Short mmCIF file of C-alpha atoms and ligand atoms in Angstrom, two decimals:
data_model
loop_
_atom_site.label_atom_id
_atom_site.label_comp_id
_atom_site.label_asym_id
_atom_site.label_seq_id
_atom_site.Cartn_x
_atom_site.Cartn_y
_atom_site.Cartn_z
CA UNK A 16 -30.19 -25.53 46.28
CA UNK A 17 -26.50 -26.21 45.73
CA UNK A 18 -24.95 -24.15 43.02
CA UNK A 19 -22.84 -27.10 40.29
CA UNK A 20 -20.87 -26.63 37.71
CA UNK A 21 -23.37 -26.20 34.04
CA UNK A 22 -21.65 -29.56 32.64
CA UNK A 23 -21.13 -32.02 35.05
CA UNK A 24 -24.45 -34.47 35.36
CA UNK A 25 -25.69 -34.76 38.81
CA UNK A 26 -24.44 -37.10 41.39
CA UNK A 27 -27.72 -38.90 42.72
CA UNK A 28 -27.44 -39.67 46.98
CA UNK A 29 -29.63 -42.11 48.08
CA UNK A 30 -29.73 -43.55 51.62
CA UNK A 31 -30.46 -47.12 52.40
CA UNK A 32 -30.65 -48.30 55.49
CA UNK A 33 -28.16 -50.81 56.51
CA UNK A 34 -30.38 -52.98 59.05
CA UNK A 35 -32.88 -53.18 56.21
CA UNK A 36 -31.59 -53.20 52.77
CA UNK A 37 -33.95 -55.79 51.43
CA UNK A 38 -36.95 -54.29 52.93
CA UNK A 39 -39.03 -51.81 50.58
CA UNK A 40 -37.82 -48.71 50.03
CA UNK A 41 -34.80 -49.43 50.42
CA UNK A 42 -34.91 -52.66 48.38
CA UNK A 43 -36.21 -50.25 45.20
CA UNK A 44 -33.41 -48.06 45.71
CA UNK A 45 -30.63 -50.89 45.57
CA UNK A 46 -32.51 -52.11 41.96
CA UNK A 47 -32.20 -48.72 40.71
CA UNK A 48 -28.87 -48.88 41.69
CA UNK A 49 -27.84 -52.16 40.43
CA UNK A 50 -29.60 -51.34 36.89
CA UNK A 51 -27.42 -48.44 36.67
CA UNK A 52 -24.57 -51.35 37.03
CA UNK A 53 -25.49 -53.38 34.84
CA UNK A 54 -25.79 -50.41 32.39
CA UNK A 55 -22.29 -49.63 32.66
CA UNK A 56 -22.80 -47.22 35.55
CA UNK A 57 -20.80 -45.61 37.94
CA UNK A 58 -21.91 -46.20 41.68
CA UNK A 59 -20.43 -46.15 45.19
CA UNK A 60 -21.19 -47.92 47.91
CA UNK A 61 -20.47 -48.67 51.38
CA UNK A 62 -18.28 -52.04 52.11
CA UNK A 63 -17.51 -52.82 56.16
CA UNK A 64 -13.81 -51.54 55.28
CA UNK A 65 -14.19 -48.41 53.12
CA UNK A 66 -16.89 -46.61 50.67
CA UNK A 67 -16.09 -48.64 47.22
CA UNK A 68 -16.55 -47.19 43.32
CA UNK A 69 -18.28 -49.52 41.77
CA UNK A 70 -19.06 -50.66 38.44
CA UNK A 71 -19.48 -53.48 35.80
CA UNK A 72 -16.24 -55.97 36.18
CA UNK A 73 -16.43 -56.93 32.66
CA UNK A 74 -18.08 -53.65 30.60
CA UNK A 75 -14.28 -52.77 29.94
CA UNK A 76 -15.88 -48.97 28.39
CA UNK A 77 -17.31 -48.50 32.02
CA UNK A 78 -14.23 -49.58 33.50
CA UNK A 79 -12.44 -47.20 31.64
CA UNK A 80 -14.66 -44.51 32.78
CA UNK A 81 -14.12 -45.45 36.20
CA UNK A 82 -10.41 -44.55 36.07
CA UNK A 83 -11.15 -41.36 34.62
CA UNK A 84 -13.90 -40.99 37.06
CA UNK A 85 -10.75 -41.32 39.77
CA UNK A 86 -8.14 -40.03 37.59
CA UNK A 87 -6.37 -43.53 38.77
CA UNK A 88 -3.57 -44.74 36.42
CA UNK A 89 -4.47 -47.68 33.97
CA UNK A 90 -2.05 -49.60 35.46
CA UNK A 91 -3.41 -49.87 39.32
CA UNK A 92 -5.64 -52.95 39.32
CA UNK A 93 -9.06 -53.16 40.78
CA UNK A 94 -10.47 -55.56 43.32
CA UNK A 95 -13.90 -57.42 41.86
CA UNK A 96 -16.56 -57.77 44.39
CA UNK A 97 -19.36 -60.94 44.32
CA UNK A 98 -21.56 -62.21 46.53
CA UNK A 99 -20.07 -65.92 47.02
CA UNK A 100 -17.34 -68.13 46.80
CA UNK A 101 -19.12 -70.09 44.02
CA UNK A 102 -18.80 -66.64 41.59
CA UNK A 103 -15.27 -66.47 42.29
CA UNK A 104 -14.76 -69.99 39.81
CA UNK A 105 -15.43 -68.20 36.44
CA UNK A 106 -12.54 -65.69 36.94
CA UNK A 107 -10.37 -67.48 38.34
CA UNK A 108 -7.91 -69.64 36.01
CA UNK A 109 -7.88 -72.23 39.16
CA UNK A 110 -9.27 -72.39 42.52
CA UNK A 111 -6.95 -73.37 44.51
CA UNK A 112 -7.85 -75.47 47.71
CA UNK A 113 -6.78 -72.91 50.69
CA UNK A 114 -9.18 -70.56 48.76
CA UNK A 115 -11.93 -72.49 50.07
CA UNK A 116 -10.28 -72.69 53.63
CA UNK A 117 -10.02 -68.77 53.80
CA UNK A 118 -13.23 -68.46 52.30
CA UNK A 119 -15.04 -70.35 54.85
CA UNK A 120 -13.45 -68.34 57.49
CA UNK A 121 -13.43 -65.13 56.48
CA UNK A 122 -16.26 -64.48 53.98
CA UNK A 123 -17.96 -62.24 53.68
CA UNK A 124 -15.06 -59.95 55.30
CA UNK A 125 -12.17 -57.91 54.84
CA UNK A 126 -9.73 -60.14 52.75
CA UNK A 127 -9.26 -59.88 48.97
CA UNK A 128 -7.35 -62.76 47.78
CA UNK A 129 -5.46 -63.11 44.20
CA UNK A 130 -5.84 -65.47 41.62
CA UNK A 131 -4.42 -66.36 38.48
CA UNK A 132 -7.40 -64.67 36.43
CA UNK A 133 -9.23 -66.56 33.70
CA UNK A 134 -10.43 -65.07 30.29
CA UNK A 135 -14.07 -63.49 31.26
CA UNK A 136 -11.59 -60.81 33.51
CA UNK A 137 -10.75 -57.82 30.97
CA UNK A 138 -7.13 -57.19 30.80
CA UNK A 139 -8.38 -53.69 31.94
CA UNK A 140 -9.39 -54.66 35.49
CA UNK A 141 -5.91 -56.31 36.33
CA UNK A 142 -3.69 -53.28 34.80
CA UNK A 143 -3.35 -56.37 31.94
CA UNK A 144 -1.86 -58.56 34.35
CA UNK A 145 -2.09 -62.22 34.45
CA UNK A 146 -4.12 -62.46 38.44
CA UNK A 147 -7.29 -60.67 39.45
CA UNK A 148 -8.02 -59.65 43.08
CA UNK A 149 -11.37 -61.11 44.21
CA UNK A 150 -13.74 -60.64 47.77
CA UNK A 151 -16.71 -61.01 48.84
CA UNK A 152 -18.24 -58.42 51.35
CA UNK A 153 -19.66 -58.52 54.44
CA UNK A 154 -21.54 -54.85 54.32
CA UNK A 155 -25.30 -55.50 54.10
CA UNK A 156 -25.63 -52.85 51.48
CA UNK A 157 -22.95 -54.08 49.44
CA UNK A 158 -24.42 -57.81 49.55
CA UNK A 159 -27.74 -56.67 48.76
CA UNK A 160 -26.37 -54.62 45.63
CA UNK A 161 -24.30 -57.40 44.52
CA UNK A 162 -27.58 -59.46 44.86
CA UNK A 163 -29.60 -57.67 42.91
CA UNK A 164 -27.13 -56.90 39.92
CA UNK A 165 -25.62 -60.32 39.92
CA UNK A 166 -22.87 -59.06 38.05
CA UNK A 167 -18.74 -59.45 39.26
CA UNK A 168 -18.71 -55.51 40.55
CA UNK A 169 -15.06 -54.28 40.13
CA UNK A 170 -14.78 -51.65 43.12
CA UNK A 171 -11.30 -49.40 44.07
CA UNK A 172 -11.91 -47.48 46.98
CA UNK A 173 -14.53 -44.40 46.16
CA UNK A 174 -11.83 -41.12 46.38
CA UNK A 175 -9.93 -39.46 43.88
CA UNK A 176 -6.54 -40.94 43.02
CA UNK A 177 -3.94 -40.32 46.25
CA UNK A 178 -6.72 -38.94 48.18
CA UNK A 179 -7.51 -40.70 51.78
CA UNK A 180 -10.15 -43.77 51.33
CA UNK A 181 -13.60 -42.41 52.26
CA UNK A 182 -15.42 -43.76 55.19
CA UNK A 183 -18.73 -41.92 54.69
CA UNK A 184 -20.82 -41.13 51.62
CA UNK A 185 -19.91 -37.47 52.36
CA UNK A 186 -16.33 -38.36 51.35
CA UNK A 187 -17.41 -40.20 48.40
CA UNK A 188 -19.38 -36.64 47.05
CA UNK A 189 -16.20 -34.49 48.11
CA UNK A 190 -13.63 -36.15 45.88
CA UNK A 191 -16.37 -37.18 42.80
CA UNK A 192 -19.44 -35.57 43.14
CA UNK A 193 -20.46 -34.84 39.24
CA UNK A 194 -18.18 -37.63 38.48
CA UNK A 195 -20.12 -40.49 39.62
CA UNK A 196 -23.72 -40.88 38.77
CA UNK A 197 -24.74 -42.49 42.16
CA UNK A 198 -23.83 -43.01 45.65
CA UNK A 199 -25.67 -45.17 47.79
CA UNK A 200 -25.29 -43.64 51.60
CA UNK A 201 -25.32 -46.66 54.30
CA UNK A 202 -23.51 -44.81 57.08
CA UNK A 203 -19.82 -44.56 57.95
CA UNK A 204 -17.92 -48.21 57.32
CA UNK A 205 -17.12 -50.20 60.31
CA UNK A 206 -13.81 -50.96 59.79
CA UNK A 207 -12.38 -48.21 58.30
CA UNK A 208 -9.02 -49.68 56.72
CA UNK A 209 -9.22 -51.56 53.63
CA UNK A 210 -9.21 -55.13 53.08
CA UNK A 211 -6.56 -57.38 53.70
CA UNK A 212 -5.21 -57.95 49.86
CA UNK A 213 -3.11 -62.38 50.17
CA UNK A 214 -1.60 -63.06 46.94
CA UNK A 215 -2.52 -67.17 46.25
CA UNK A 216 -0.27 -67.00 43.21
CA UNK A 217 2.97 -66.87 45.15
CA UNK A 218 4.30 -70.58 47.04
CA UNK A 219 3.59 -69.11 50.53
CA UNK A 220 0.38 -66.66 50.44
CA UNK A 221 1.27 -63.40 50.43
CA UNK A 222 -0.20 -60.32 52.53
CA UNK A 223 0.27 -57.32 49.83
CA UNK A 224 -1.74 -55.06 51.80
CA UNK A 225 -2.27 -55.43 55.86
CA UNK A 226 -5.81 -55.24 56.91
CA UNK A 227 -8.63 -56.51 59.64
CA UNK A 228 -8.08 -60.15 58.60
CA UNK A 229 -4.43 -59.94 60.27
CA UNK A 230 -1.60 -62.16 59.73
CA UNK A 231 -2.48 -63.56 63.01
CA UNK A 232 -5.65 -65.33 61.80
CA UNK A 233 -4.28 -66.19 58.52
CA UNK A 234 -1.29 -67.89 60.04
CA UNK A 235 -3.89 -69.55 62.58
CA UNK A 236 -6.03 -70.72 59.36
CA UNK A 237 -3.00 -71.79 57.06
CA UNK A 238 0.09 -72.20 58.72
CA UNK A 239 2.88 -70.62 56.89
CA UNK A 240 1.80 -67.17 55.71
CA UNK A 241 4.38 -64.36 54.64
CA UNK A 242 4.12 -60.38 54.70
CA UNK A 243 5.37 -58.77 51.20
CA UNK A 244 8.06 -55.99 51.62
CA UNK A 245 8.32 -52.62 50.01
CA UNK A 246 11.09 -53.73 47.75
CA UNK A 247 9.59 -57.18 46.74
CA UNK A 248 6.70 -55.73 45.62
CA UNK A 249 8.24 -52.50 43.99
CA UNK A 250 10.26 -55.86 41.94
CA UNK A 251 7.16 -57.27 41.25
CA UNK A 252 5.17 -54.35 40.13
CA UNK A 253 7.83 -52.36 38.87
CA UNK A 254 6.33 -49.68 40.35
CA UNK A 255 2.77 -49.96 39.13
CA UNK A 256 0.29 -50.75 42.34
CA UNK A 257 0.21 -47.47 44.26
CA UNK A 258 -1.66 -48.86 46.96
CA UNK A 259 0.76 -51.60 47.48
CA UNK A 260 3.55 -48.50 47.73
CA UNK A 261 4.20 -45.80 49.47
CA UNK A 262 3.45 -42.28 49.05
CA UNK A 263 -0.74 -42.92 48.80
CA UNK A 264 -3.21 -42.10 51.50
CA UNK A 265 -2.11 -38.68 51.82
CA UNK A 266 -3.92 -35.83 52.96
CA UNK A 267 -3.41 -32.50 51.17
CA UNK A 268 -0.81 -30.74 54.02
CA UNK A 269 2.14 -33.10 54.82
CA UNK A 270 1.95 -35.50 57.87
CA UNK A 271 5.33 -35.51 59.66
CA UNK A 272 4.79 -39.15 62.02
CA UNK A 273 6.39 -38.93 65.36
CA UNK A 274 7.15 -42.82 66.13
CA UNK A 275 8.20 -43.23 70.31
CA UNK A 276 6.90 -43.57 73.86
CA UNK A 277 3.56 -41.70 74.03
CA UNK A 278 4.79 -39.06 76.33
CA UNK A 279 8.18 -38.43 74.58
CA UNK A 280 5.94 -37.92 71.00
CA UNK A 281 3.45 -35.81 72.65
CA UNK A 282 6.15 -33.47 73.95
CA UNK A 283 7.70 -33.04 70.56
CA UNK A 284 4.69 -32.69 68.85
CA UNK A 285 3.48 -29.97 71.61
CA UNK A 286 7.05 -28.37 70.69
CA UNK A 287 7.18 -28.74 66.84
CA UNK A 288 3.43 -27.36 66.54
CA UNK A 289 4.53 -24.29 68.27
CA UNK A 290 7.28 -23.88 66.42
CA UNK A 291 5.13 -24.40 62.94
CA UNK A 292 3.06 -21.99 64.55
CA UNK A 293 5.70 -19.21 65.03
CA UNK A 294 6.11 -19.67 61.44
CA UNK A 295 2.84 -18.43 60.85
CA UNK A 296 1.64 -22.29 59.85
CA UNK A 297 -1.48 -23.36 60.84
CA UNK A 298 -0.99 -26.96 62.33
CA UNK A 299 -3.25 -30.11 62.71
CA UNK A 300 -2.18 -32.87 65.18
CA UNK A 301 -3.58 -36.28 65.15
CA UNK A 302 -3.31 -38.26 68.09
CA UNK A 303 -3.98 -41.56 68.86
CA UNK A 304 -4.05 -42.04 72.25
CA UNK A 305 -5.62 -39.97 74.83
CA UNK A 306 -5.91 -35.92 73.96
CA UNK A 307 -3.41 -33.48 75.25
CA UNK A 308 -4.93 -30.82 77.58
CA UNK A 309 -5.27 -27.15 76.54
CA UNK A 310 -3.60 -28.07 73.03
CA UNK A 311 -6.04 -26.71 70.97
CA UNK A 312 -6.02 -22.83 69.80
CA UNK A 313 -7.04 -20.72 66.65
CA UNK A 314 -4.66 -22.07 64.36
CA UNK A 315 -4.21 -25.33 65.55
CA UNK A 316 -6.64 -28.64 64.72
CA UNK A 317 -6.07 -31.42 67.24
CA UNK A 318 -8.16 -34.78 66.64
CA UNK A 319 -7.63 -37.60 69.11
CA UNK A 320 -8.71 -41.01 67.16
CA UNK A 321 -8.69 -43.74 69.71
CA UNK A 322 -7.99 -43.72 73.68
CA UNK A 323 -4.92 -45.41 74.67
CA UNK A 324 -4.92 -49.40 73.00
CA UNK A 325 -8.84 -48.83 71.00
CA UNK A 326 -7.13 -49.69 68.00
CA UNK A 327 -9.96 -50.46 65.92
CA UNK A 328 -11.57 -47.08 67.09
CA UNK A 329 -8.64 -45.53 65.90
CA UNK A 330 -8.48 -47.85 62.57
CA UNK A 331 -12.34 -46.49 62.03
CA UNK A 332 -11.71 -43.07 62.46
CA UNK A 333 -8.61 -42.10 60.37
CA UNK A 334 -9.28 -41.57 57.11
CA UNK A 335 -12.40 -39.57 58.55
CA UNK A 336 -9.56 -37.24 60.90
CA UNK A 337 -7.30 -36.99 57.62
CA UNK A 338 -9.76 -35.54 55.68
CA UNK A 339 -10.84 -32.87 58.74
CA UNK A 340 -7.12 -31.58 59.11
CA UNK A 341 -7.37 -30.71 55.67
CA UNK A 342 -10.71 -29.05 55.75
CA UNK A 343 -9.45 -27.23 58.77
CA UNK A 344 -6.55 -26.11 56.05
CA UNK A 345 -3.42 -26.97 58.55
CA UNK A 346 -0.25 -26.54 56.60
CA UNK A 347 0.59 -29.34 58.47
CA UNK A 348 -0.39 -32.45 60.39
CA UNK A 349 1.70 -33.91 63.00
CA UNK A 350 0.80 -36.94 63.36
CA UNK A 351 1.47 -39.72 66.73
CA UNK A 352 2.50 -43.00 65.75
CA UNK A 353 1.32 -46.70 67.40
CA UNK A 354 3.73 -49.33 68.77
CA UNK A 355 3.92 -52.52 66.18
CA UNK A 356 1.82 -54.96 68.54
CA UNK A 357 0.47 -56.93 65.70
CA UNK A 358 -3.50 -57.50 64.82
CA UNK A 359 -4.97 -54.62 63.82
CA UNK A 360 -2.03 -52.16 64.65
CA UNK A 361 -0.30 -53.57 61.68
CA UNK A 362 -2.93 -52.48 59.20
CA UNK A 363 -3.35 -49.04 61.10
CA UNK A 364 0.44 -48.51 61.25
CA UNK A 365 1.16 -49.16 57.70
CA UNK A 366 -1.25 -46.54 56.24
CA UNK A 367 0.36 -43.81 59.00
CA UNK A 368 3.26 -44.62 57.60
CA UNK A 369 1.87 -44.28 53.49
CA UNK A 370 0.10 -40.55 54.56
CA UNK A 371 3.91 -39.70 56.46
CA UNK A 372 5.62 -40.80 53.11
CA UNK A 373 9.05 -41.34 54.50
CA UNK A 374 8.44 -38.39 56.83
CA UNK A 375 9.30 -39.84 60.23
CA UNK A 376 10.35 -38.37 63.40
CA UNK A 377 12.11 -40.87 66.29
CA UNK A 378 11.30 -39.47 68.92
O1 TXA B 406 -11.39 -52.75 51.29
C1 TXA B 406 -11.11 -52.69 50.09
O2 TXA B 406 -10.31 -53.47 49.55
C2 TXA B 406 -11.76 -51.58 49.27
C3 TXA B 406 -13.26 -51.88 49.19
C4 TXA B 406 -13.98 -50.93 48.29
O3 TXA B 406 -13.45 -53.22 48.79
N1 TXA B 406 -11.18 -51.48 47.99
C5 TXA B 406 -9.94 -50.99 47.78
O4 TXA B 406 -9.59 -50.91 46.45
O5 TXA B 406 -9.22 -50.64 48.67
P1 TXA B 406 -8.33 -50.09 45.94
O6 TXA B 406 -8.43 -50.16 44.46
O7 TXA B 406 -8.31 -48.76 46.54
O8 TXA B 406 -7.13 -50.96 46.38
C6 TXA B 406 -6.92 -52.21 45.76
C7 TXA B 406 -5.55 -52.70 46.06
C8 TXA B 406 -4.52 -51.86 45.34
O9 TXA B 406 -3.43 -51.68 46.20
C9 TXA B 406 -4.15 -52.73 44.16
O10 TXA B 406 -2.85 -52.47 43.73
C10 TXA B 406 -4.30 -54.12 44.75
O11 TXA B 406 -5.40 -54.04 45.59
N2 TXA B 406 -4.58 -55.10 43.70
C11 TXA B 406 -5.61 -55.16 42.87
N3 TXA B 406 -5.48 -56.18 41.98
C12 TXA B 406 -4.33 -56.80 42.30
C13 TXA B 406 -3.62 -57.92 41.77
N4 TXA B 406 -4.09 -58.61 40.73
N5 TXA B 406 -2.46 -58.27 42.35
C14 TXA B 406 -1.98 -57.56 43.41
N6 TXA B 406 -2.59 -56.50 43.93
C15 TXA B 406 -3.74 -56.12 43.40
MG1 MG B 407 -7.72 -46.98 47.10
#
């Protein structure tokens, strides 16, 4: 038996299978779950983009336990989860019509959209902001749960504040275990990025966030769609939506990101890891496209994510890689960056660039 601290209540794991959530026993272990919802519990879940932290949308004391839970500021807002476009109308203040046009396409699926919020949405869930962030899931696991609990299930992703998103329920018990009181295991998420966040409020929608929906298809499903930059949103949140910013998704050891032809990065990575190492660092790489022979030694960690142009490989196995560098304790990670080819890349090079924080190499 594990050994836990005398005060902290337990962290329950159960494991549902994600071919079969409905079928028995996996069905009783997604009521149990959802009653400790609708209690004002704290649960996390898998989604197809990232494990989630869920919990009643409009309890606002089990919200508020939630961001201790995550030791998240009060003023990052959460995205609610339901099961359908029709449970989206009592939050919102207005539906408006290309709502139903992304909705159709793309739910259940990666893309949260915002909405002028309505009264049943605490001021606690939108950082007391006037719009609310709403999706709807395409995870088996995370339907069946919304199913069952039929309750609006506000859900930030399942780490501790700054940490990398977790991918596995193993992730979920590193950052919270005897924080949370359940975590529902369905396997690693698919996707591995999170969602897509399109602000609705705005003339043109809005991508906030890049994701697997990619501008691509929402320019193919609505015409004119723009992309929010780091200053307009720093205007608009004056600072207050970390996820939006930079400096989140970081691993513990800072990740220097070498941007460049593959060959020209891999050579200065090969060089500045054995000059780290001279230093007496120990050194994680993370490489994205194939894996450099004979690189790896005592005290250096190299993990090679995707081979050359498997993006979404790559996208899936980040946040995983992130969190092994700094098990492996590297001092540092040195980190190879992706060309801007749109789709998927986007999403993928915009968190590289949040874990570098402004620590970029041309090469
Ligand atoms: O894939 C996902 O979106 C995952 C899974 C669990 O659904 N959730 C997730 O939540 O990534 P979180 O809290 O880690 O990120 C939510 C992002 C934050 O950047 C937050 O600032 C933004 O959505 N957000 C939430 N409400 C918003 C609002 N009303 N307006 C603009 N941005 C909002
Ligand atoms: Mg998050």
């Amino acid at each position: 038996m594990r050994v836990r601290p005398s005060v902290a209540p337990m962290t329950e794991r159960l494991a549902v299978d994600p071919a079969s959530p409905d079928a028995s026993p996996h069905a009783q272990v997604i009521a149990r779950a959802a009653a400790c919802l609708r209690r004002g519990g704290l649960v996390a879940f898998p989604t197809e983009t990232v494990y989630g932290l869920g919990v009643h949308a409009l309890d606002t004391a089990a919200v508020s336990r939630l961001f201790a839970a995550k030791g998240r500021p009060a003023s990052d807002p959460l995205i609610v989860h339901v099961s359908t476009l029709h449970d989206v109308r009592p939050l919102v203040a207005n539906l408006p019509a290309v709502a139903e046009t992304l909705a159709k396409q793309f739910w259940p699926g990666p893309l949260t959209l915002v909405f002028e919020k309505s009264h049943a949405i605490p001021g606690e869930v939108t950082a007391g902001g006037p719009t609310v962030a709403i999706r709807v899931p395409a995870h088996p696991v995370a339907r069946a749960l919304l199913w069952a609990a039929s309750i609006p299930i506000a859900a930030p992703s399942a780490n501790l504040f700054s940490r990398p998103s977790p991918t596995r329920a193993e992730h979920v018990l590193e950052d919270l275990d005897g924080r949370i009181d359940m975590v529902i295991d369905g396997g690693p998420a698919t996707v591995g990025v999170e969602s897509t966040v399109l602000d609705l409020t705005t003339g043109t929608p809005t991508i906030l966030r890049p994701g697997a929906v990619t501008l691509e298809m929402l320019q193919s499903a609505l015409g004119e769609v723009v992309v929010a930059r780091g200053r307009d949103l720093d205007a608009k949140f004056r600072g207050h939506s970390p996820g939006l910013l930079e400096k989140h998704y970081s691993p513990r050891a800072p990740l220097t990101l070498y941007e460049g032809r593959w060959e020209v990065t891999v050579e200065r990575i090969v060089a500045d890891a054995r000059a780290a190492r001279a230093h007496g660092q120990r050194v994680g790489v993370l490489l994205v496209g194939s894996a450099v022979p004979d690189s790896e030694s005592a005290d250096t960690r190299v993990i090679t994510i995707g081979a050359h142009g498997d993006i979404a490989r790559a996208a899936a196995r980040l946040y995983s890689a992130l969190r092994q560098l700094d098990a492996s304790e590297a001092d540092v990670i040195l980190a190879q960056g992706i060309p801007e080819q749109g789709g998927l890349a986007t999403a993928l090079r915009d968190r590289l660039h949040r874990a570098a924080a402004g620590r970029i190499v041309h090469a």
